[in-house]
Amino acid sequence: MKGYAMKKIGSTGWLEKEIPTIGPNDALVRPTAVSPCTSDIHTVWAGALGERTDMILGHEAVGVVEEVGELVTDFKKGDRVLVAAITPDWNSVEAQKGFPMHSGGMLAGWKFSNFKDGVFAEYFHVNDADGNLAHIPDEVDDISAVMLCDMMPTGFHGVELADIKFGETVLVVGIGPVGLMAVAGAKLRGASEIYAVGSRPNCIEIAKEYGATHIINYKNGTIEEQVMALTNGEGVDKVIVAGGDNDTFITAVKVMKPGGIVGNVNYLGEGEYLRIPRVEWGCGMGHKTIAGGLMPGGRDRLEKLLAMVKIGRVDPSKLVTHKFDGFEHIEEALYLMKDKPSDLIKPVVIMK
Ligand code: NDP
Ligand code: ZN
């Protein structure tokens, strides 16, 4: 089969590989729509996972089941399925403790284009198929569904980590596709004011549509000064971090009221330590929590998110700014994600 791969750090290209073989609990899926992710860019060009050779990229795909192992009960050949970016081993001790994303070691629930070939191929392998595949309702098209592999569950996980409650004021740092989903999730959780940080006009427009009440352009002065000015010096209840850098935590702790929680889903790629401002952290006694997490995968979560899309609670297709017809366009789509032109939020490649 054909796949689009990371050849080594800083280099990508097409290659031929054997179609993956499946075990008794696994499935083989033929993707019908895929989307490159900022994480693919970190993997190839920042060497985020370390060196990888000829590893097929991609972890966001919807598709059709081609084959299932003999112990798979709920899925069969021909089923239309959504596959989460994170595909845990559901019988692991970590999953039993409530942290499936860390099954087999920290962050090891992330298998695609990490420990095994990813989804930018004619076929891909899914472990624990009954737990990691989700049935897609007929009402939800591939374009919307593929935003539920990673963007919606990750943005929503930021909301869960920050434990947004009715009426709370929330700062969302970063309004790429992940942050935009965090804005949508914060609104659904009942936030009052939502301050969204970004600069690309397209993202700002969609942030408003998803529920941002105030926009902060981090290029027009510090986020801290702007938040404090907009909140009469009070700051916000919660912060969700889906962009920025290591020093974003300094800002987050400074602008947050006591009792606040920072929910981070941003990937921190550099440096050895993060800094926390001592005084604004209440000299260690401010009840300000920093929580960070890889999104949990899982069929139950995905099918619930799909139900929200089906009923019209949220429209993730607004994230999709660039559509390509044909697998041969995957390279173009990946490089778009790398270069992030100002009109881009997410590209999708239709494989059919
Ligand atoms: P994008 O690059 O599309 O968006 C990043 C956002 O951060 C943009 O809005 C950008 O603004 C903003 N930003 C950039 N620099 C700063 C700064 N200095 N201060 C404040 N804001 C800034 O990323 P994605 O939405 O695709 O992904 C967000 C992060 O989530 C990535 O790090 C990604 O790796 C990570 N991720 C984490 C997952 C998880 O499970 N935890 C899963 C998937 C992704 P501008 O408008 O100027 O571009
Ligand atoms: Zn992703």
mmCIF file of C-alpha atoms and ligand atoms in Angstrom:
data_model
loop_
_atom_site.group_PDB
_atom_site.id
_atom_site.type_symbol
_atom_site.label_atom_id
_atom_site.label_comp_id
_atom_site.label_asym_id
_atom_site.label_seq_id
_atom_site.Cartn_x
_atom_site.Cartn_y
_atom_site.Cartn_z
ATOM 1 C CA MET A 1 0.000 0.000 0.000
ATOM 2 C CA LYS A 2 0.971 3.646 -0.445
ATOM 3 C CA GLY A 3 1.659 5.889 2.548
ATOM 4 C CA TYR A 4 2.946 9.366 3.218
ATOM 5 C CA ALA A 5 5.737 9.225 5.760
ATOM 6 C CA MET A 6 8.296 10.948 7.875
ATOM 7 C CA LYS A 7 11.515 9.699 6.278
ATOM 8 C CA LYS A 8 13.619 11.195 9.081
ATOM 9 C CA ILE A 9 13.550 14.412 11.114
ATOM 10 C CA GLY A 10 12.922 17.282 8.703
ATOM 11 C CA SER A 11 12.081 15.079 5.702
ATOM 12 C CA THR A 12 8.839 13.569 4.360
ATOM 13 C CA GLY A 13 7.799 11.606 1.285
ATOM 14 C CA TRP A 14 5.781 8.776 -0.250
ATOM 15 C CA LEU A 15 6.609 5.121 0.297
ATOM 16 C CA GLU A 16 5.235 1.617 -0.221
ATOM 17 C CA LYS A 17 4.578 -0.702 2.728
ATOM 18 C CA GLU A 18 2.848 -3.999 3.409
ATOM 19 C CA ILE A 19 -0.819 -3.722 4.429
ATOM 20 C CA PRO A 20 -0.812 -4.082 8.262
ATOM 21 C CA THR A 21 -1.872 -7.444 9.698
ATOM 22 C CA ILE A 22 -4.370 -7.498 12.553
ATOM 23 C CA GLY A 23 -4.659 -9.464 15.788
ATOM 24 C CA PRO A 24 -7.869 -10.895 17.292
ATOM 25 C CA ASN A 25 -8.940 -7.600 18.937
ATOM 26 C CA ASP A 26 -7.844 -5.289 16.135
ATOM 27 C CA ALA A 27 -9.294 -3.742 12.990
ATOM 28 C CA LEU A 28 -7.948 -2.720 9.612
ATOM 29 C CA VAL A 29 -9.482 0.557 8.415
ATOM 30 C CA ARG A 30 -9.495 2.165 4.960
ATOM 31 C CA PRO A 31 -9.486 5.944 5.517
ATOM 32 C CA THR A 32 -12.006 8.084 3.614
ATOM 33 C CA ALA A 33 -10.944 11.456 5.081
ATOM 34 C CA VAL A 34 -7.795 12.485 6.903
ATOM 35 C CA SER A 35 -6.451 15.718 8.357
ATOM 36 C CA PRO A 36 -2.896 16.785 9.146
ATOM 37 C CA CYS A 37 -2.338 18.141 12.647
ATOM 38 C CA THR A 38 0.040 20.617 14.247
ATOM 39 C CA SER A 39 1.409 17.551 16.083
ATOM 40 C CA ASP A 40 2.480 16.022 12.716
ATOM 41 C CA ILE A 41 4.471 19.201 12.138
ATOM 42 C CA HIS A 42 6.089 18.949 15.573
ATOM 43 C CA THR A 43 6.858 15.273 14.893
ATOM 44 C CA VAL A 44 8.634 15.890 11.582
ATOM 45 C CA TRP A 45 10.159 19.330 11.856
ATOM 46 C CA ALA A 46 10.742 19.692 15.608
ATOM 47 C CA GLY A 47 11.691 16.042 16.159
ATOM 48 C CA ALA A 48 9.171 16.016 19.010
ATOM 49 C CA LEU A 49 9.143 12.225 19.340
ATOM 50 C CA GLY A 50 12.802 11.759 18.538
ATOM 51 C CA GLU A 51 14.141 10.226 15.347
ATOM 52 C CA ARG A 52 11.723 8.072 13.327
ATOM 53 C CA THR A 53 12.556 6.439 10.015
ATOM 54 C CA ASP A 54 9.990 5.815 7.261
ATOM 55 C CA MET A 55 7.088 6.113 9.670
ATOM 56 C CA ILE A 56 3.720 6.827 8.072
ATOM 57 C CA LEU A 57 2.334 10.096 9.455
ATOM 58 C CA GLY A 58 -1.125 11.120 10.574
ATOM 59 C CA HIS A 59 -3.483 10.359 13.456
ATOM 60 C CA GLU A 60 -6.734 11.973 12.343
ATOM 61 C CA ALA A 61 -8.892 9.773 10.124
ATOM 62 C CA VAL A 62 -12.394 8.548 9.512
ATOM 63 C CA GLY A 63 -12.932 5.560 7.294
ATOM 64 C CA VAL A 64 -14.524 2.235 6.554
ATOM 65 C CA VAL A 65 -13.722 -1.012 8.328
ATOM 66 C CA GLU A 66 -11.951 -3.384 5.967
ATOM 67 C CA GLU A 67 -11.389 -6.294 8.331
ATOM 68 C CA VAL A 68 -11.813 -7.136 12.023
ATOM 69 C CA GLY A 69 -10.174 -9.714 14.299
ATOM 70 C CA GLU A 70 -12.202 -12.704 15.516
ATOM 71 C CA LEU A 71 -12.769 -11.234 19.012
ATOM 72 C CA VAL A 72 -14.168 -7.897 17.796
ATOM 73 C CA THR A 73 -17.904 -7.902 18.472
ATOM 74 C CA ASP A 74 -19.346 -4.448 17.686
ATOM 75 C CA PHE A 75 -17.801 -3.597 14.327
ATOM 76 C CA LYS A 76 -17.734 -5.381 10.991
ATOM 77 C CA LYS A 77 -16.437 -4.930 7.469
ATOM 78 C CA GLY A 78 -18.119 -1.973 5.782
ATOM 79 C CA ASP A 79 -18.924 0.005 8.972
ATOM 80 C CA ARG A 80 -18.264 3.738 8.790
ATOM 81 C CA VAL A 81 -16.001 4.629 11.708
ATOM 82 C CA LEU A 82 -14.272 7.461 13.513
ATOM 83 C CA VAL A 83 -10.911 6.672 15.098
ATOM 84 C CA ALA A 84 -9.470 8.810 17.887
ATOM 85 C CA ALA A 85 -5.921 10.101 17.628
ATOM 86 C CA ILE A 86 -5.251 8.383 20.950
ATOM 87 C CA THR A 87 -5.919 4.634 20.919
ATOM 88 C CA PRO A 88 -5.271 3.257 24.430
ATOM 89 C CA ASP A 89 -4.960 -0.342 25.548
ATOM 90 C CA TRP A 90 -8.204 -0.513 27.467
ATOM 91 C CA ASN A 91 -7.210 -3.452 29.620
ATOM 92 C CA SER A 92 -4.136 -1.669 30.971
ATOM 93 C CA VAL A 93 -3.740 -0.706 34.619
ATOM 94 C CA GLU A 94 -3.454 2.950 33.614
ATOM 95 C CA ALA A 95 -6.823 2.789 31.839
ATOM 96 C CA GLN A 96 -8.333 1.211 34.965
ATOM 97 C CA LYS A 97 -7.044 4.159 36.967
ATOM 98 C CA GLY A 98 -8.806 6.578 34.618
ATOM 99 C CA PHE A 99 -5.794 7.538 32.522
ATOM 100 C CA PRO A 100 -6.132 5.523 29.307
ATOM 101 C CA MET A 101 -3.995 8.033 27.379
ATOM 102 C CA HIS A 102 -1.034 6.877 29.475
ATOM 103 C CA SER A 103 -1.613 3.166 28.942
ATOM 104 C CA GLY A 104 1.759 1.481 28.627
ATOM 105 C CA GLY A 105 3.677 4.555 29.871
ATOM 106 C CA MET A 106 3.336 8.324 29.921
ATOM 107 C CA LEU A 107 1.625 9.525 26.705
ATOM 108 C CA ALA A 108 1.903 6.000 25.249
ATOM 109 C CA GLY A 109 -1.788 5.888 24.324
ATOM 110 C CA TRP A 110 -0.637 7.985 21.385
ATOM 111 C CA LYS A 111 0.364 5.199 19.016
ATOM 112 C CA PHE A 112 -0.269 6.479 15.481
ATOM 113 C CA SER A 113 2.869 7.896 13.892
ATOM 114 C CA ASN A 114 4.620 7.367 17.183
ATOM 115 C CA PHE A 115 4.960 3.645 17.969
ATOM 116 C CA LYS A 116 3.384 2.441 14.729
ATOM 117 C CA ASP A 117 2.438 3.703 11.292
ATOM 118 C CA GLY A 118 -0.185 6.423 11.160
ATOM 119 C CA VAL A 119 -3.283 6.979 9.060
ATOM 120 C CA PHE A 120 -1.914 8.723 5.936
ATOM 121 C CA ALA A 121 -2.031 5.432 4.055
ATOM 122 C CA GLU A 122 -4.389 3.295 2.051
ATOM 123 C CA TYR A 123 -5.024 1.221 5.193
ATOM 124 C CA PHE A 124 -4.189 1.515 8.862
ATOM 125 C CA HIS A 125 -4.250 -0.692 11.943
ATOM 126 C CA VAL A 126 -6.409 -0.019 15.043
ATOM 127 C CA ASN A 127 -5.741 -1.842 18.321
ATOM 128 C CA ASP A 128 -8.617 -2.670 20.715
ATOM 129 C CA ALA A 129 -11.163 -2.029 17.957
ATOM 130 C CA ASP A 130 -14.245 -2.328 20.183
ATOM 131 C CA GLY A 131 -12.853 0.406 22.431
ATOM 132 C CA ASN A 132 -11.142 2.636 19.905
ATOM 133 C CA LEU A 133 -13.572 2.796 16.966
ATOM 134 C CA ALA A 134 -16.828 4.751 17.023
ATOM 135 C CA HIS A 135 -19.860 4.379 14.779
ATOM 136 C CA ILE A 136 -20.562 7.584 12.822
ATOM 137 C CA PRO A 137 -24.269 8.503 12.522
ATOM 138 C CA ASP A 138 -25.470 8.975 8.926
ATOM 139 C CA GLU A 139 -26.262 12.633 9.668
ATOM 140 C CA VAL A 140 -22.585 13.452 10.357
ATOM 141 C CA ASP A 141 -20.418 13.811 7.253
ATOM 142 C CA ASP A 142 -16.730 12.907 6.992
ATOM 143 C CA ILE A 143 -15.599 16.551 7.074
ATOM 144 C CA SER A 144 -17.225 17.131 10.451
ATOM 145 C CA ALA A 145 -16.391 13.689 11.806
ATOM 146 C CA VAL A 146 -12.666 13.969 11.103
ATOM 147 C CA MET A 147 -12.566 17.051 13.382
ATOM 148 C CA LEU A 148 -13.584 14.685 16.198
ATOM 149 C CA CYS A 149 -10.439 12.553 15.995
ATOM 150 C CA ASP A 150 -8.364 15.117 17.847
ATOM 151 C CA MET A 151 -9.504 18.757 17.579
ATOM 152 C CA MET A 152 -12.827 18.556 19.369
ATOM 153 C CA PRO A 153 -11.812 16.003 22.022
ATOM 154 C CA THR A 154 -8.588 17.895 22.741
ATOM 155 C CA GLY A 155 -10.208 21.331 22.945
ATOM 156 C CA PHE A 156 -12.980 19.876 25.096
ATOM 157 C CA HIS A 157 -10.409 18.143 27.287
ATOM 158 C CA GLY A 158 -8.902 21.566 27.995
ATOM 159 C CA VAL A 159 -12.373 22.560 29.210
ATOM 160 C CA GLU A 160 -12.567 19.442 31.386
ATOM 161 C CA LEU A 161 -9.103 20.020 32.833
ATOM 162 C CA ALA A 162 -10.010 23.615 33.730
ATOM 163 C CA ASP A 163 -13.329 22.330 35.113
ATOM 164 C CA ILE A 164 -15.361 25.202 33.659
ATOM 165 C CA LYS A 165 -18.535 25.912 35.602
ATOM 166 C CA PHE A 166 -21.668 28.015 34.953
ATOM 167 C CA GLY A 167 -20.939 31.716 34.806
ATOM 168 C CA GLU A 168 -17.179 31.494 35.066
ATOM 169 C CA THR A 169 -14.945 33.848 33.121
ATOM 170 C CA VAL A 170 -12.433 32.032 30.955
ATOM 171 C CA LEU A 171 -9.291 32.972 29.092
ATOM 172 C CA VAL A 172 -8.492 30.713 26.130
ATOM 173 C CA VAL A 173 -4.892 31.188 24.980
ATOM 174 C CA GLY A 174 -4.593 30.114 21.347
ATOM 175 C CA ILE A 175 -7.396 29.906 18.814
ATOM 176 C CA GLY A 176 -6.031 27.500 16.284
ATOM 177 C CA PRO A 177 -8.404 24.558 15.746
ATOM 178 C CA VAL A 178 -7.773 23.166 19.251
ATOM 179 C CA GLY A 179 -8.329 26.489 21.008
ATOM 180 C CA LEU A 180 -11.422 27.169 18.909
ATOM 181 C CA MET A 181 -12.909 23.903 20.124
ATOM 182 C CA ALA A 182 -11.987 24.940 23.667
ATOM 183 C CA VAL A 183 -13.950 28.163 23.133
ATOM 184 C CA ALA A 184 -16.946 26.173 21.874
ATOM 185 C CA GLY A 185 -16.630 23.739 24.798
ATOM 186 C CA ALA A 186 -16.343 26.535 27.384
ATOM 187 C CA LYS A 187 -19.534 28.088 26.042
ATOM 188 C CA LEU A 188 -21.314 24.723 26.208
ATOM 189 C CA ARG A 189 -20.146 24.342 29.818
ATOM 190 C CA GLY A 190 -21.805 27.661 30.674
ATOM 191 C CA ALA A 191 -18.913 30.118 30.780
ATOM 192 C CA SER A 192 -19.908 33.776 30.897
ATOM 193 C CA GLU A 193 -17.147 35.922 29.410
ATOM 194 C CA ILE A 194 -14.719 34.080 27.134
ATOM 195 C CA TYR A 195 -11.495 35.943 26.306
ATOM 196 C CA ALA A 196 -9.840 34.384 23.252
ATOM 197 C CA VAL A 197 -6.186 35.005 22.379
ATOM 198 C CA GLY A 198 -4.966 34.875 18.777
ATOM 199 C CA SER A 199 -4.098 37.047 15.813
ATOM 200 C CA ARG A 200 -5.218 35.360 12.571
ATOM 201 C CA PRO A 201 -8.412 37.121 11.327
ATOM 202 C CA ASN A 202 -10.036 33.875 10.196
ATOM 203 C CA CYS A 203 -9.552 32.280 13.603
ATOM 204 C CA ILE A 204 -10.819 35.424 15.346
ATOM 205 C CA GLU A 205 -13.983 35.358 13.237
ATOM 206 C CA ILE A 206 -14.684 31.709 14.056
ATOM 207 C CA ALA A 207 -13.805 32.244 17.733
ATOM 208 C CA LYS A 208 -16.589 34.816 17.904
ATOM 209 C CA GLU A 209 -18.976 32.412 16.197
ATOM 210 C CA TYR A 210 -18.100 29.687 18.733
ATOM 211 C CA GLY A 211 -18.719 31.990 21.685
ATOM 212 C CA ALA A 212 -15.713 34.244 22.363
ATOM 213 C CA THR A 213 -16.974 37.480 23.875
ATOM 214 C CA HIS A 214 -13.626 39.332 23.780
ATOM 215 C CA ILE A 215 -10.638 38.955 21.481
ATOM 216 C CA ILE A 216 -7.093 39.580 22.674
ATOM 217 C CA ASN A 217 -4.383 39.946 20.054
ATOM 218 C CA TYR A 218 -1.134 38.934 21.751
ATOM 219 C CA LYS A 219 0.741 40.979 19.167
ATOM 220 C CA ASN A 220 -0.851 44.203 20.455
ATOM 221 C CA GLY A 221 0.617 44.170 23.971
ATOM 222 C CA THR A 222 0.896 41.601 26.745
ATOM 223 C CA ILE A 223 -2.003 39.246 27.341
ATOM 224 C CA GLU A 224 -1.846 40.056 31.032
ATOM 225 C CA GLU A 225 -2.286 43.801 30.531
ATOM 226 C CA GLN A 226 -5.129 43.270 28.097
ATOM 227 C CA VAL A 227 -6.983 40.798 30.334
ATOM 228 C CA MET A 228 -6.592 43.026 33.367
ATOM 229 C CA ALA A 229 -7.815 46.063 31.425
ATOM 230 C CA LEU A 230 -10.873 44.184 30.145
ATOM 231 C CA THR A 231 -11.755 42.757 33.572
ATOM 232 C CA ASN A 232 -11.278 45.948 35.626
ATOM 233 C CA GLY A 233 -8.192 44.448 37.188
ATOM 234 C CA GLU A 234 -10.008 41.373 38.481
ATOM 235 C CA GLY A 235 -8.663 38.713 36.131
ATOM 236 C CA VAL A 236 -10.457 35.509 35.155
ATOM 237 C CA ASP A 237 -11.689 32.378 36.924
ATOM 238 C CA LYS A 238 -10.090 29.818 34.614
ATOM 239 C CA VAL A 239 -7.541 29.591 31.802
ATOM 240 C CA ILE A 240 -7.359 27.079 28.950
ATOM 241 C CA VAL A 241 -4.006 26.924 27.167
ATOM 242 C CA ALA A 242 -4.048 25.767 23.533
ATOM 243 C CA GLY A 243 -1.202 27.863 22.190
ATOM 244 C CA GLY A 244 1.637 30.120 23.252
ATOM 245 C CA ASP A 245 4.882 29.019 24.868
ATOM 246 C CA ASN A 246 6.402 28.036 28.208
ATOM 247 C CA ASP A 247 5.947 31.537 29.583
ATOM 248 C CA THR A 248 2.201 31.373 28.924
ATOM 249 C CA PHE A 249 1.964 29.746 32.379
ATOM 250 C CA ILE A 250 3.373 32.886 33.949
ATOM 251 C CA THR A 251 0.597 34.876 32.293
ATOM 252 C CA ALA A 252 -2.045 32.283 33.158
ATOM 253 C CA VAL A 253 -1.177 32.222 36.860
ATOM 254 C CA LYS A 254 -0.991 36.013 37.002
ATOM 255 C CA VAL A 255 -4.412 36.660 35.448
ATOM 256 C CA MET A 256 -6.239 33.925 37.349
ATOM 257 C CA LYS A 257 -8.179 34.477 40.569
ATOM 258 C CA PRO A 258 -7.476 32.270 43.619
ATOM 259 C CA GLY A 259 -9.147 28.893 43.157
ATOM 260 C CA GLY A 260 -8.495 28.996 39.428
ATOM 261 C CA ILE A 261 -7.337 26.126 37.263
ATOM 262 C CA VAL A 262 -5.163 26.260 34.156
ATOM 263 C CA GLY A 263 -6.205 23.507 31.741
ATOM 264 C CA ASN A 264 -3.321 22.962 29.358
ATOM 265 C CA VAL A 265 -3.474 20.915 26.169
ATOM 266 C CA ASN A 266 -0.676 22.788 24.433
ATOM 267 C CA TYR A 267 2.452 20.869 23.461
ATOM 268 C CA LEU A 268 5.531 22.299 25.158
ATOM 269 C CA GLY A 269 8.444 21.498 22.935
ATOM 270 C CA GLU A 270 11.384 23.341 24.409
ATOM 271 C CA GLY A 271 13.265 24.105 27.587
ATOM 272 C CA GLU A 272 13.820 22.108 30.711
ATOM 273 C CA TYR A 273 11.615 23.920 33.219
ATOM 274 C CA LEU A 274 8.450 25.969 33.410
ATOM 275 C CA ARG A 275 8.341 29.058 35.581
ATOM 276 C CA ILE A 276 5.556 29.907 38.000
ATOM 277 C CA PRO A 277 5.324 33.466 39.353
ATOM 278 C CA ARG A 278 5.824 33.104 43.109
ATOM 279 C CA VAL A 279 3.793 36.030 44.413
ATOM 280 C CA GLU A 280 0.833 35.597 42.050
ATOM 281 C CA TRP A 281 0.833 31.895 42.957
ATOM 282 C CA GLY A 282 0.006 33.069 46.443
ATOM 283 C CA CYS A 283 3.560 32.335 47.638
ATOM 284 C CA GLY A 284 2.552 28.697 47.251
ATOM 285 C CA MET A 285 -0.831 29.125 48.946
ATOM 286 C CA GLY A 286 -3.051 30.624 46.230
ATOM 287 C CA HIS A 287 -5.084 27.534 45.356
ATOM 288 C CA LYS A 288 -4.159 27.993 41.712
ATOM 289 C CA THR A 289 -3.861 24.643 39.940
ATOM 290 C CA ILE A 290 -2.025 23.847 36.731
ATOM 291 C CA ALA A 291 -3.455 20.763 35.011
ATOM 292 C CA GLY A 292 -2.168 19.455 31.693
ATOM 293 C CA GLY A 293 -3.253 16.441 29.729
ATOM 294 C CA LEU A 294 -3.220 14.447 26.553
ATOM 295 C CA MET A 295 -6.751 13.933 25.365
ATOM 296 C CA PRO A 296 -8.326 10.616 26.329
ATOM 297 C CA GLY A 297 -9.470 8.518 23.415
ATOM 298 C CA GLY A 298 -12.241 5.973 23.618
ATOM 299 C CA ARG A 299 -15.376 4.996 21.826
ATOM 300 C CA ASP A 300 -17.771 6.241 24.497
ATOM 301 C CA ARG A 301 -16.285 9.744 24.378
ATOM 302 C CA LEU A 302 -16.269 9.822 20.581
ATOM 303 C CA GLU A 303 -19.827 8.573 20.228
ATOM 304 C CA LYS A 304 -21.007 11.201 22.725
ATOM 305 C CA LEU A 305 -19.218 13.954 20.806
ATOM 306 C CA LEU A 306 -20.735 12.637 17.585
ATOM 307 C CA ALA A 307 -24.169 12.809 19.219
ATOM 308 C CA MET A 308 -23.549 16.497 19.998
ATOM 309 C CA VAL A 309 -22.664 17.175 16.377
ATOM 310 C CA LYS A 310 -25.634 15.180 15.091
ATOM 311 C CA ILE A 311 -28.080 17.164 17.226
ATOM 312 C CA GLY A 312 -26.486 20.486 16.237
ATOM 313 C CA ARG A 313 -24.926 21.546 19.565
ATOM 314 C CA VAL A 314 -21.661 22.297 17.833
ATOM 315 C CA ASP A 315 -20.545 22.502 14.223
ATOM 316 C CA PRO A 316 -16.885 21.428 13.935
ATOM 317 C CA SER A 317 -16.936 21.796 10.134
ATOM 318 C CA LYS A 318 -16.320 25.540 10.623
ATOM 319 C CA LEU A 319 -12.712 24.599 11.348
ATOM 320 C CA VAL A 320 -12.204 23.193 7.873
ATOM 321 C CA THR A 321 -10.910 25.961 5.625
ATOM 322 C CA HIS A 322 -9.168 23.855 2.963
ATOM 323 C CA LYS A 323 -10.558 20.712 1.294
ATOM 324 C CA PHE A 324 -8.628 18.475 -1.084
ATOM 325 C CA ASP A 325 -10.006 15.676 -3.228
ATOM 326 C CA GLY A 326 -7.630 12.741 -3.541
ATOM 327 C CA PHE A 327 -4.952 11.141 -1.373
ATOM 328 C CA GLU A 328 -2.245 12.586 -3.642
ATOM 329 C CA HIS A 329 -2.919 16.004 -2.042
ATOM 330 C CA ILE A 330 -1.812 14.935 1.436
ATOM 331 C CA GLU A 331 1.621 16.465 0.965
ATOM 332 C CA GLU A 332 0.091 19.827 0.022
ATOM 333 C CA ALA A 333 -2.228 19.670 3.026
ATOM 334 C CA LEU A 334 0.619 18.804 5.398
ATOM 335 C CA TYR A 335 2.760 21.676 4.142
ATOM 336 C CA LEU A 336 -0.188 24.048 4.528
ATOM 337 C CA MET A 337 -0.311 23.009 8.170
ATOM 338 C CA LYS A 338 3.409 23.624 8.446
ATOM 339 C CA ASP A 339 3.293 27.082 6.885
ATOM 340 C CA LYS A 340 -0.009 28.144 8.512
ATOM 341 C CA PRO A 341 -1.096 30.795 5.988
ATOM 342 C CA SER A 342 -3.357 33.384 7.567
ATOM 343 C CA ASP A 343 -6.539 31.920 6.045
ATOM 344 C CA LEU A 344 -5.871 28.367 7.317
ATOM 345 C CA ILE A 345 -7.515 26.680 10.261
ATOM 346 C CA LYS A 346 -7.606 22.993 9.234
ATOM 347 C CA PRO A 347 -7.156 21.197 5.919
ATOM 348 C CA VAL A 348 -8.968 17.942 5.154
ATOM 349 C CA VAL A 349 -8.085 15.450 2.423
ATOM 350 C CA ILE A 350 -10.935 13.324 1.070
ATOM 351 C CA MET A 351 -9.532 9.937 0.038
ATOM 352 C CA LYS A 352 -12.450 8.515 -1.904
HETATM 353 P P1 NDP B 1 -2.189 26.360 16.036
HETATM 354 O O1 NDP B 1 -0.733 26.577 15.774
HETATM 355 O O2 NDP B 1 -3.133 26.334 14.877
HETATM 356 O O3 NDP B 1 -2.704 27.492 17.038
HETATM 357 C C1 NDP B 1 -1.906 28.064 18.021
HETATM 358 C C2 NDP B 1 -2.600 29.295 18.563
HETATM 359 O O4 NDP B 1 -1.748 29.926 19.519
HETATM 360 C C3 NDP B 1 -2.891 30.354 17.500
HETATM 361 O O5 NDP B 1 -4.110 30.969 17.784
HETATM 362 C C4 NDP B 1 -1.746 31.339 17.682
HETATM 363 O O6 NDP B 1 -2.086 32.635 17.262
HETATM 364 C C5 NDP B 1 -1.583 31.301 19.186
HETATM 365 N N1 NDP B 1 -0.261 31.746 19.621
HETATM 366 C C6 NDP B 1 0.918 31.569 19.006
HETATM 367 N N2 NDP B 1 1.906 32.154 19.721
HETATM 368 C C7 NDP B 1 1.327 32.714 20.792
HETATM 369 C C8 NDP B 1 1.821 33.458 21.905
HETATM 370 N N3 NDP B 1 3.102 33.729 22.041
HETATM 371 N N4 NDP B 1 0.953 33.843 22.843
HETATM 372 C C9 NDP B 1 -0.364 33.554 22.732
HETATM 373 N N5 NDP B 1 -0.906 32.855 21.701
HETATM 374 C C10 NDP B 1 -0.056 32.442 20.742
HETATM 375 O O7 NDP B 1 -2.264 25.034 16.884
HETATM 376 P P2 NDP B 1 -3.424 23.929 17.097
HETATM 377 O O8 NDP B 1 -4.693 24.603 17.495
HETATM 378 O O9 NDP B 1 -3.443 23.010 15.937
HETATM 379 O O10 NDP B 1 -2.823 23.127 18.334
HETATM 380 C C11 NDP B 1 -2.615 23.786 19.563
HETATM 381 C C12 NDP B 1 -1.657 22.975 20.415
HETATM 382 O O11 NDP B 1 -2.301 21.805 20.879
HETATM 383 C C13 NDP B 1 -0.400 22.511 19.696
HETATM 384 O O12 NDP B 1 0.702 22.682 20.570
HETATM 385 C C14 NDP B 1 -0.649 21.045 19.471
HETATM 386 O O13 NDP B 1 0.549 20.308 19.367
HETATM 387 C C15 NDP B 1 -1.405 20.719 20.713
HETATM 388 N N6 NDP B 1 -2.203 19.479 20.669
HETATM 389 C C16 NDP B 1 -2.375 18.816 21.841
HETATM 390 C C17 NDP B 1 -3.113 17.672 21.905
HETATM 391 C C18 NDP B 1 -3.385 17.004 23.231
HETATM 392 O O14 NDP B 1 -3.962 15.926 23.264
HETATM 393 N N7 NDP B 1 -3.018 17.597 24.370
HETATM 394 C C19 NDP B 1 -3.688 17.104 20.697
HETATM 395 C C20 NDP B 1 -3.562 17.944 19.521
HETATM 396 C C21 NDP B 1 -2.814 19.072 19.514
HETATM 397 P P3 NDP B 1 -2.122 33.116 15.716
HETATM 398 O O15 NDP B 1 -3.551 33.476 15.469
HETATM 399 O O16 NDP B 1 -1.193 34.279 15.669
HETATM 400 O O17 NDP B 1 -1.663 31.976 14.858
HETATM 401 ZN ZN ZN B 2 -3.910 15.844 15.862
#
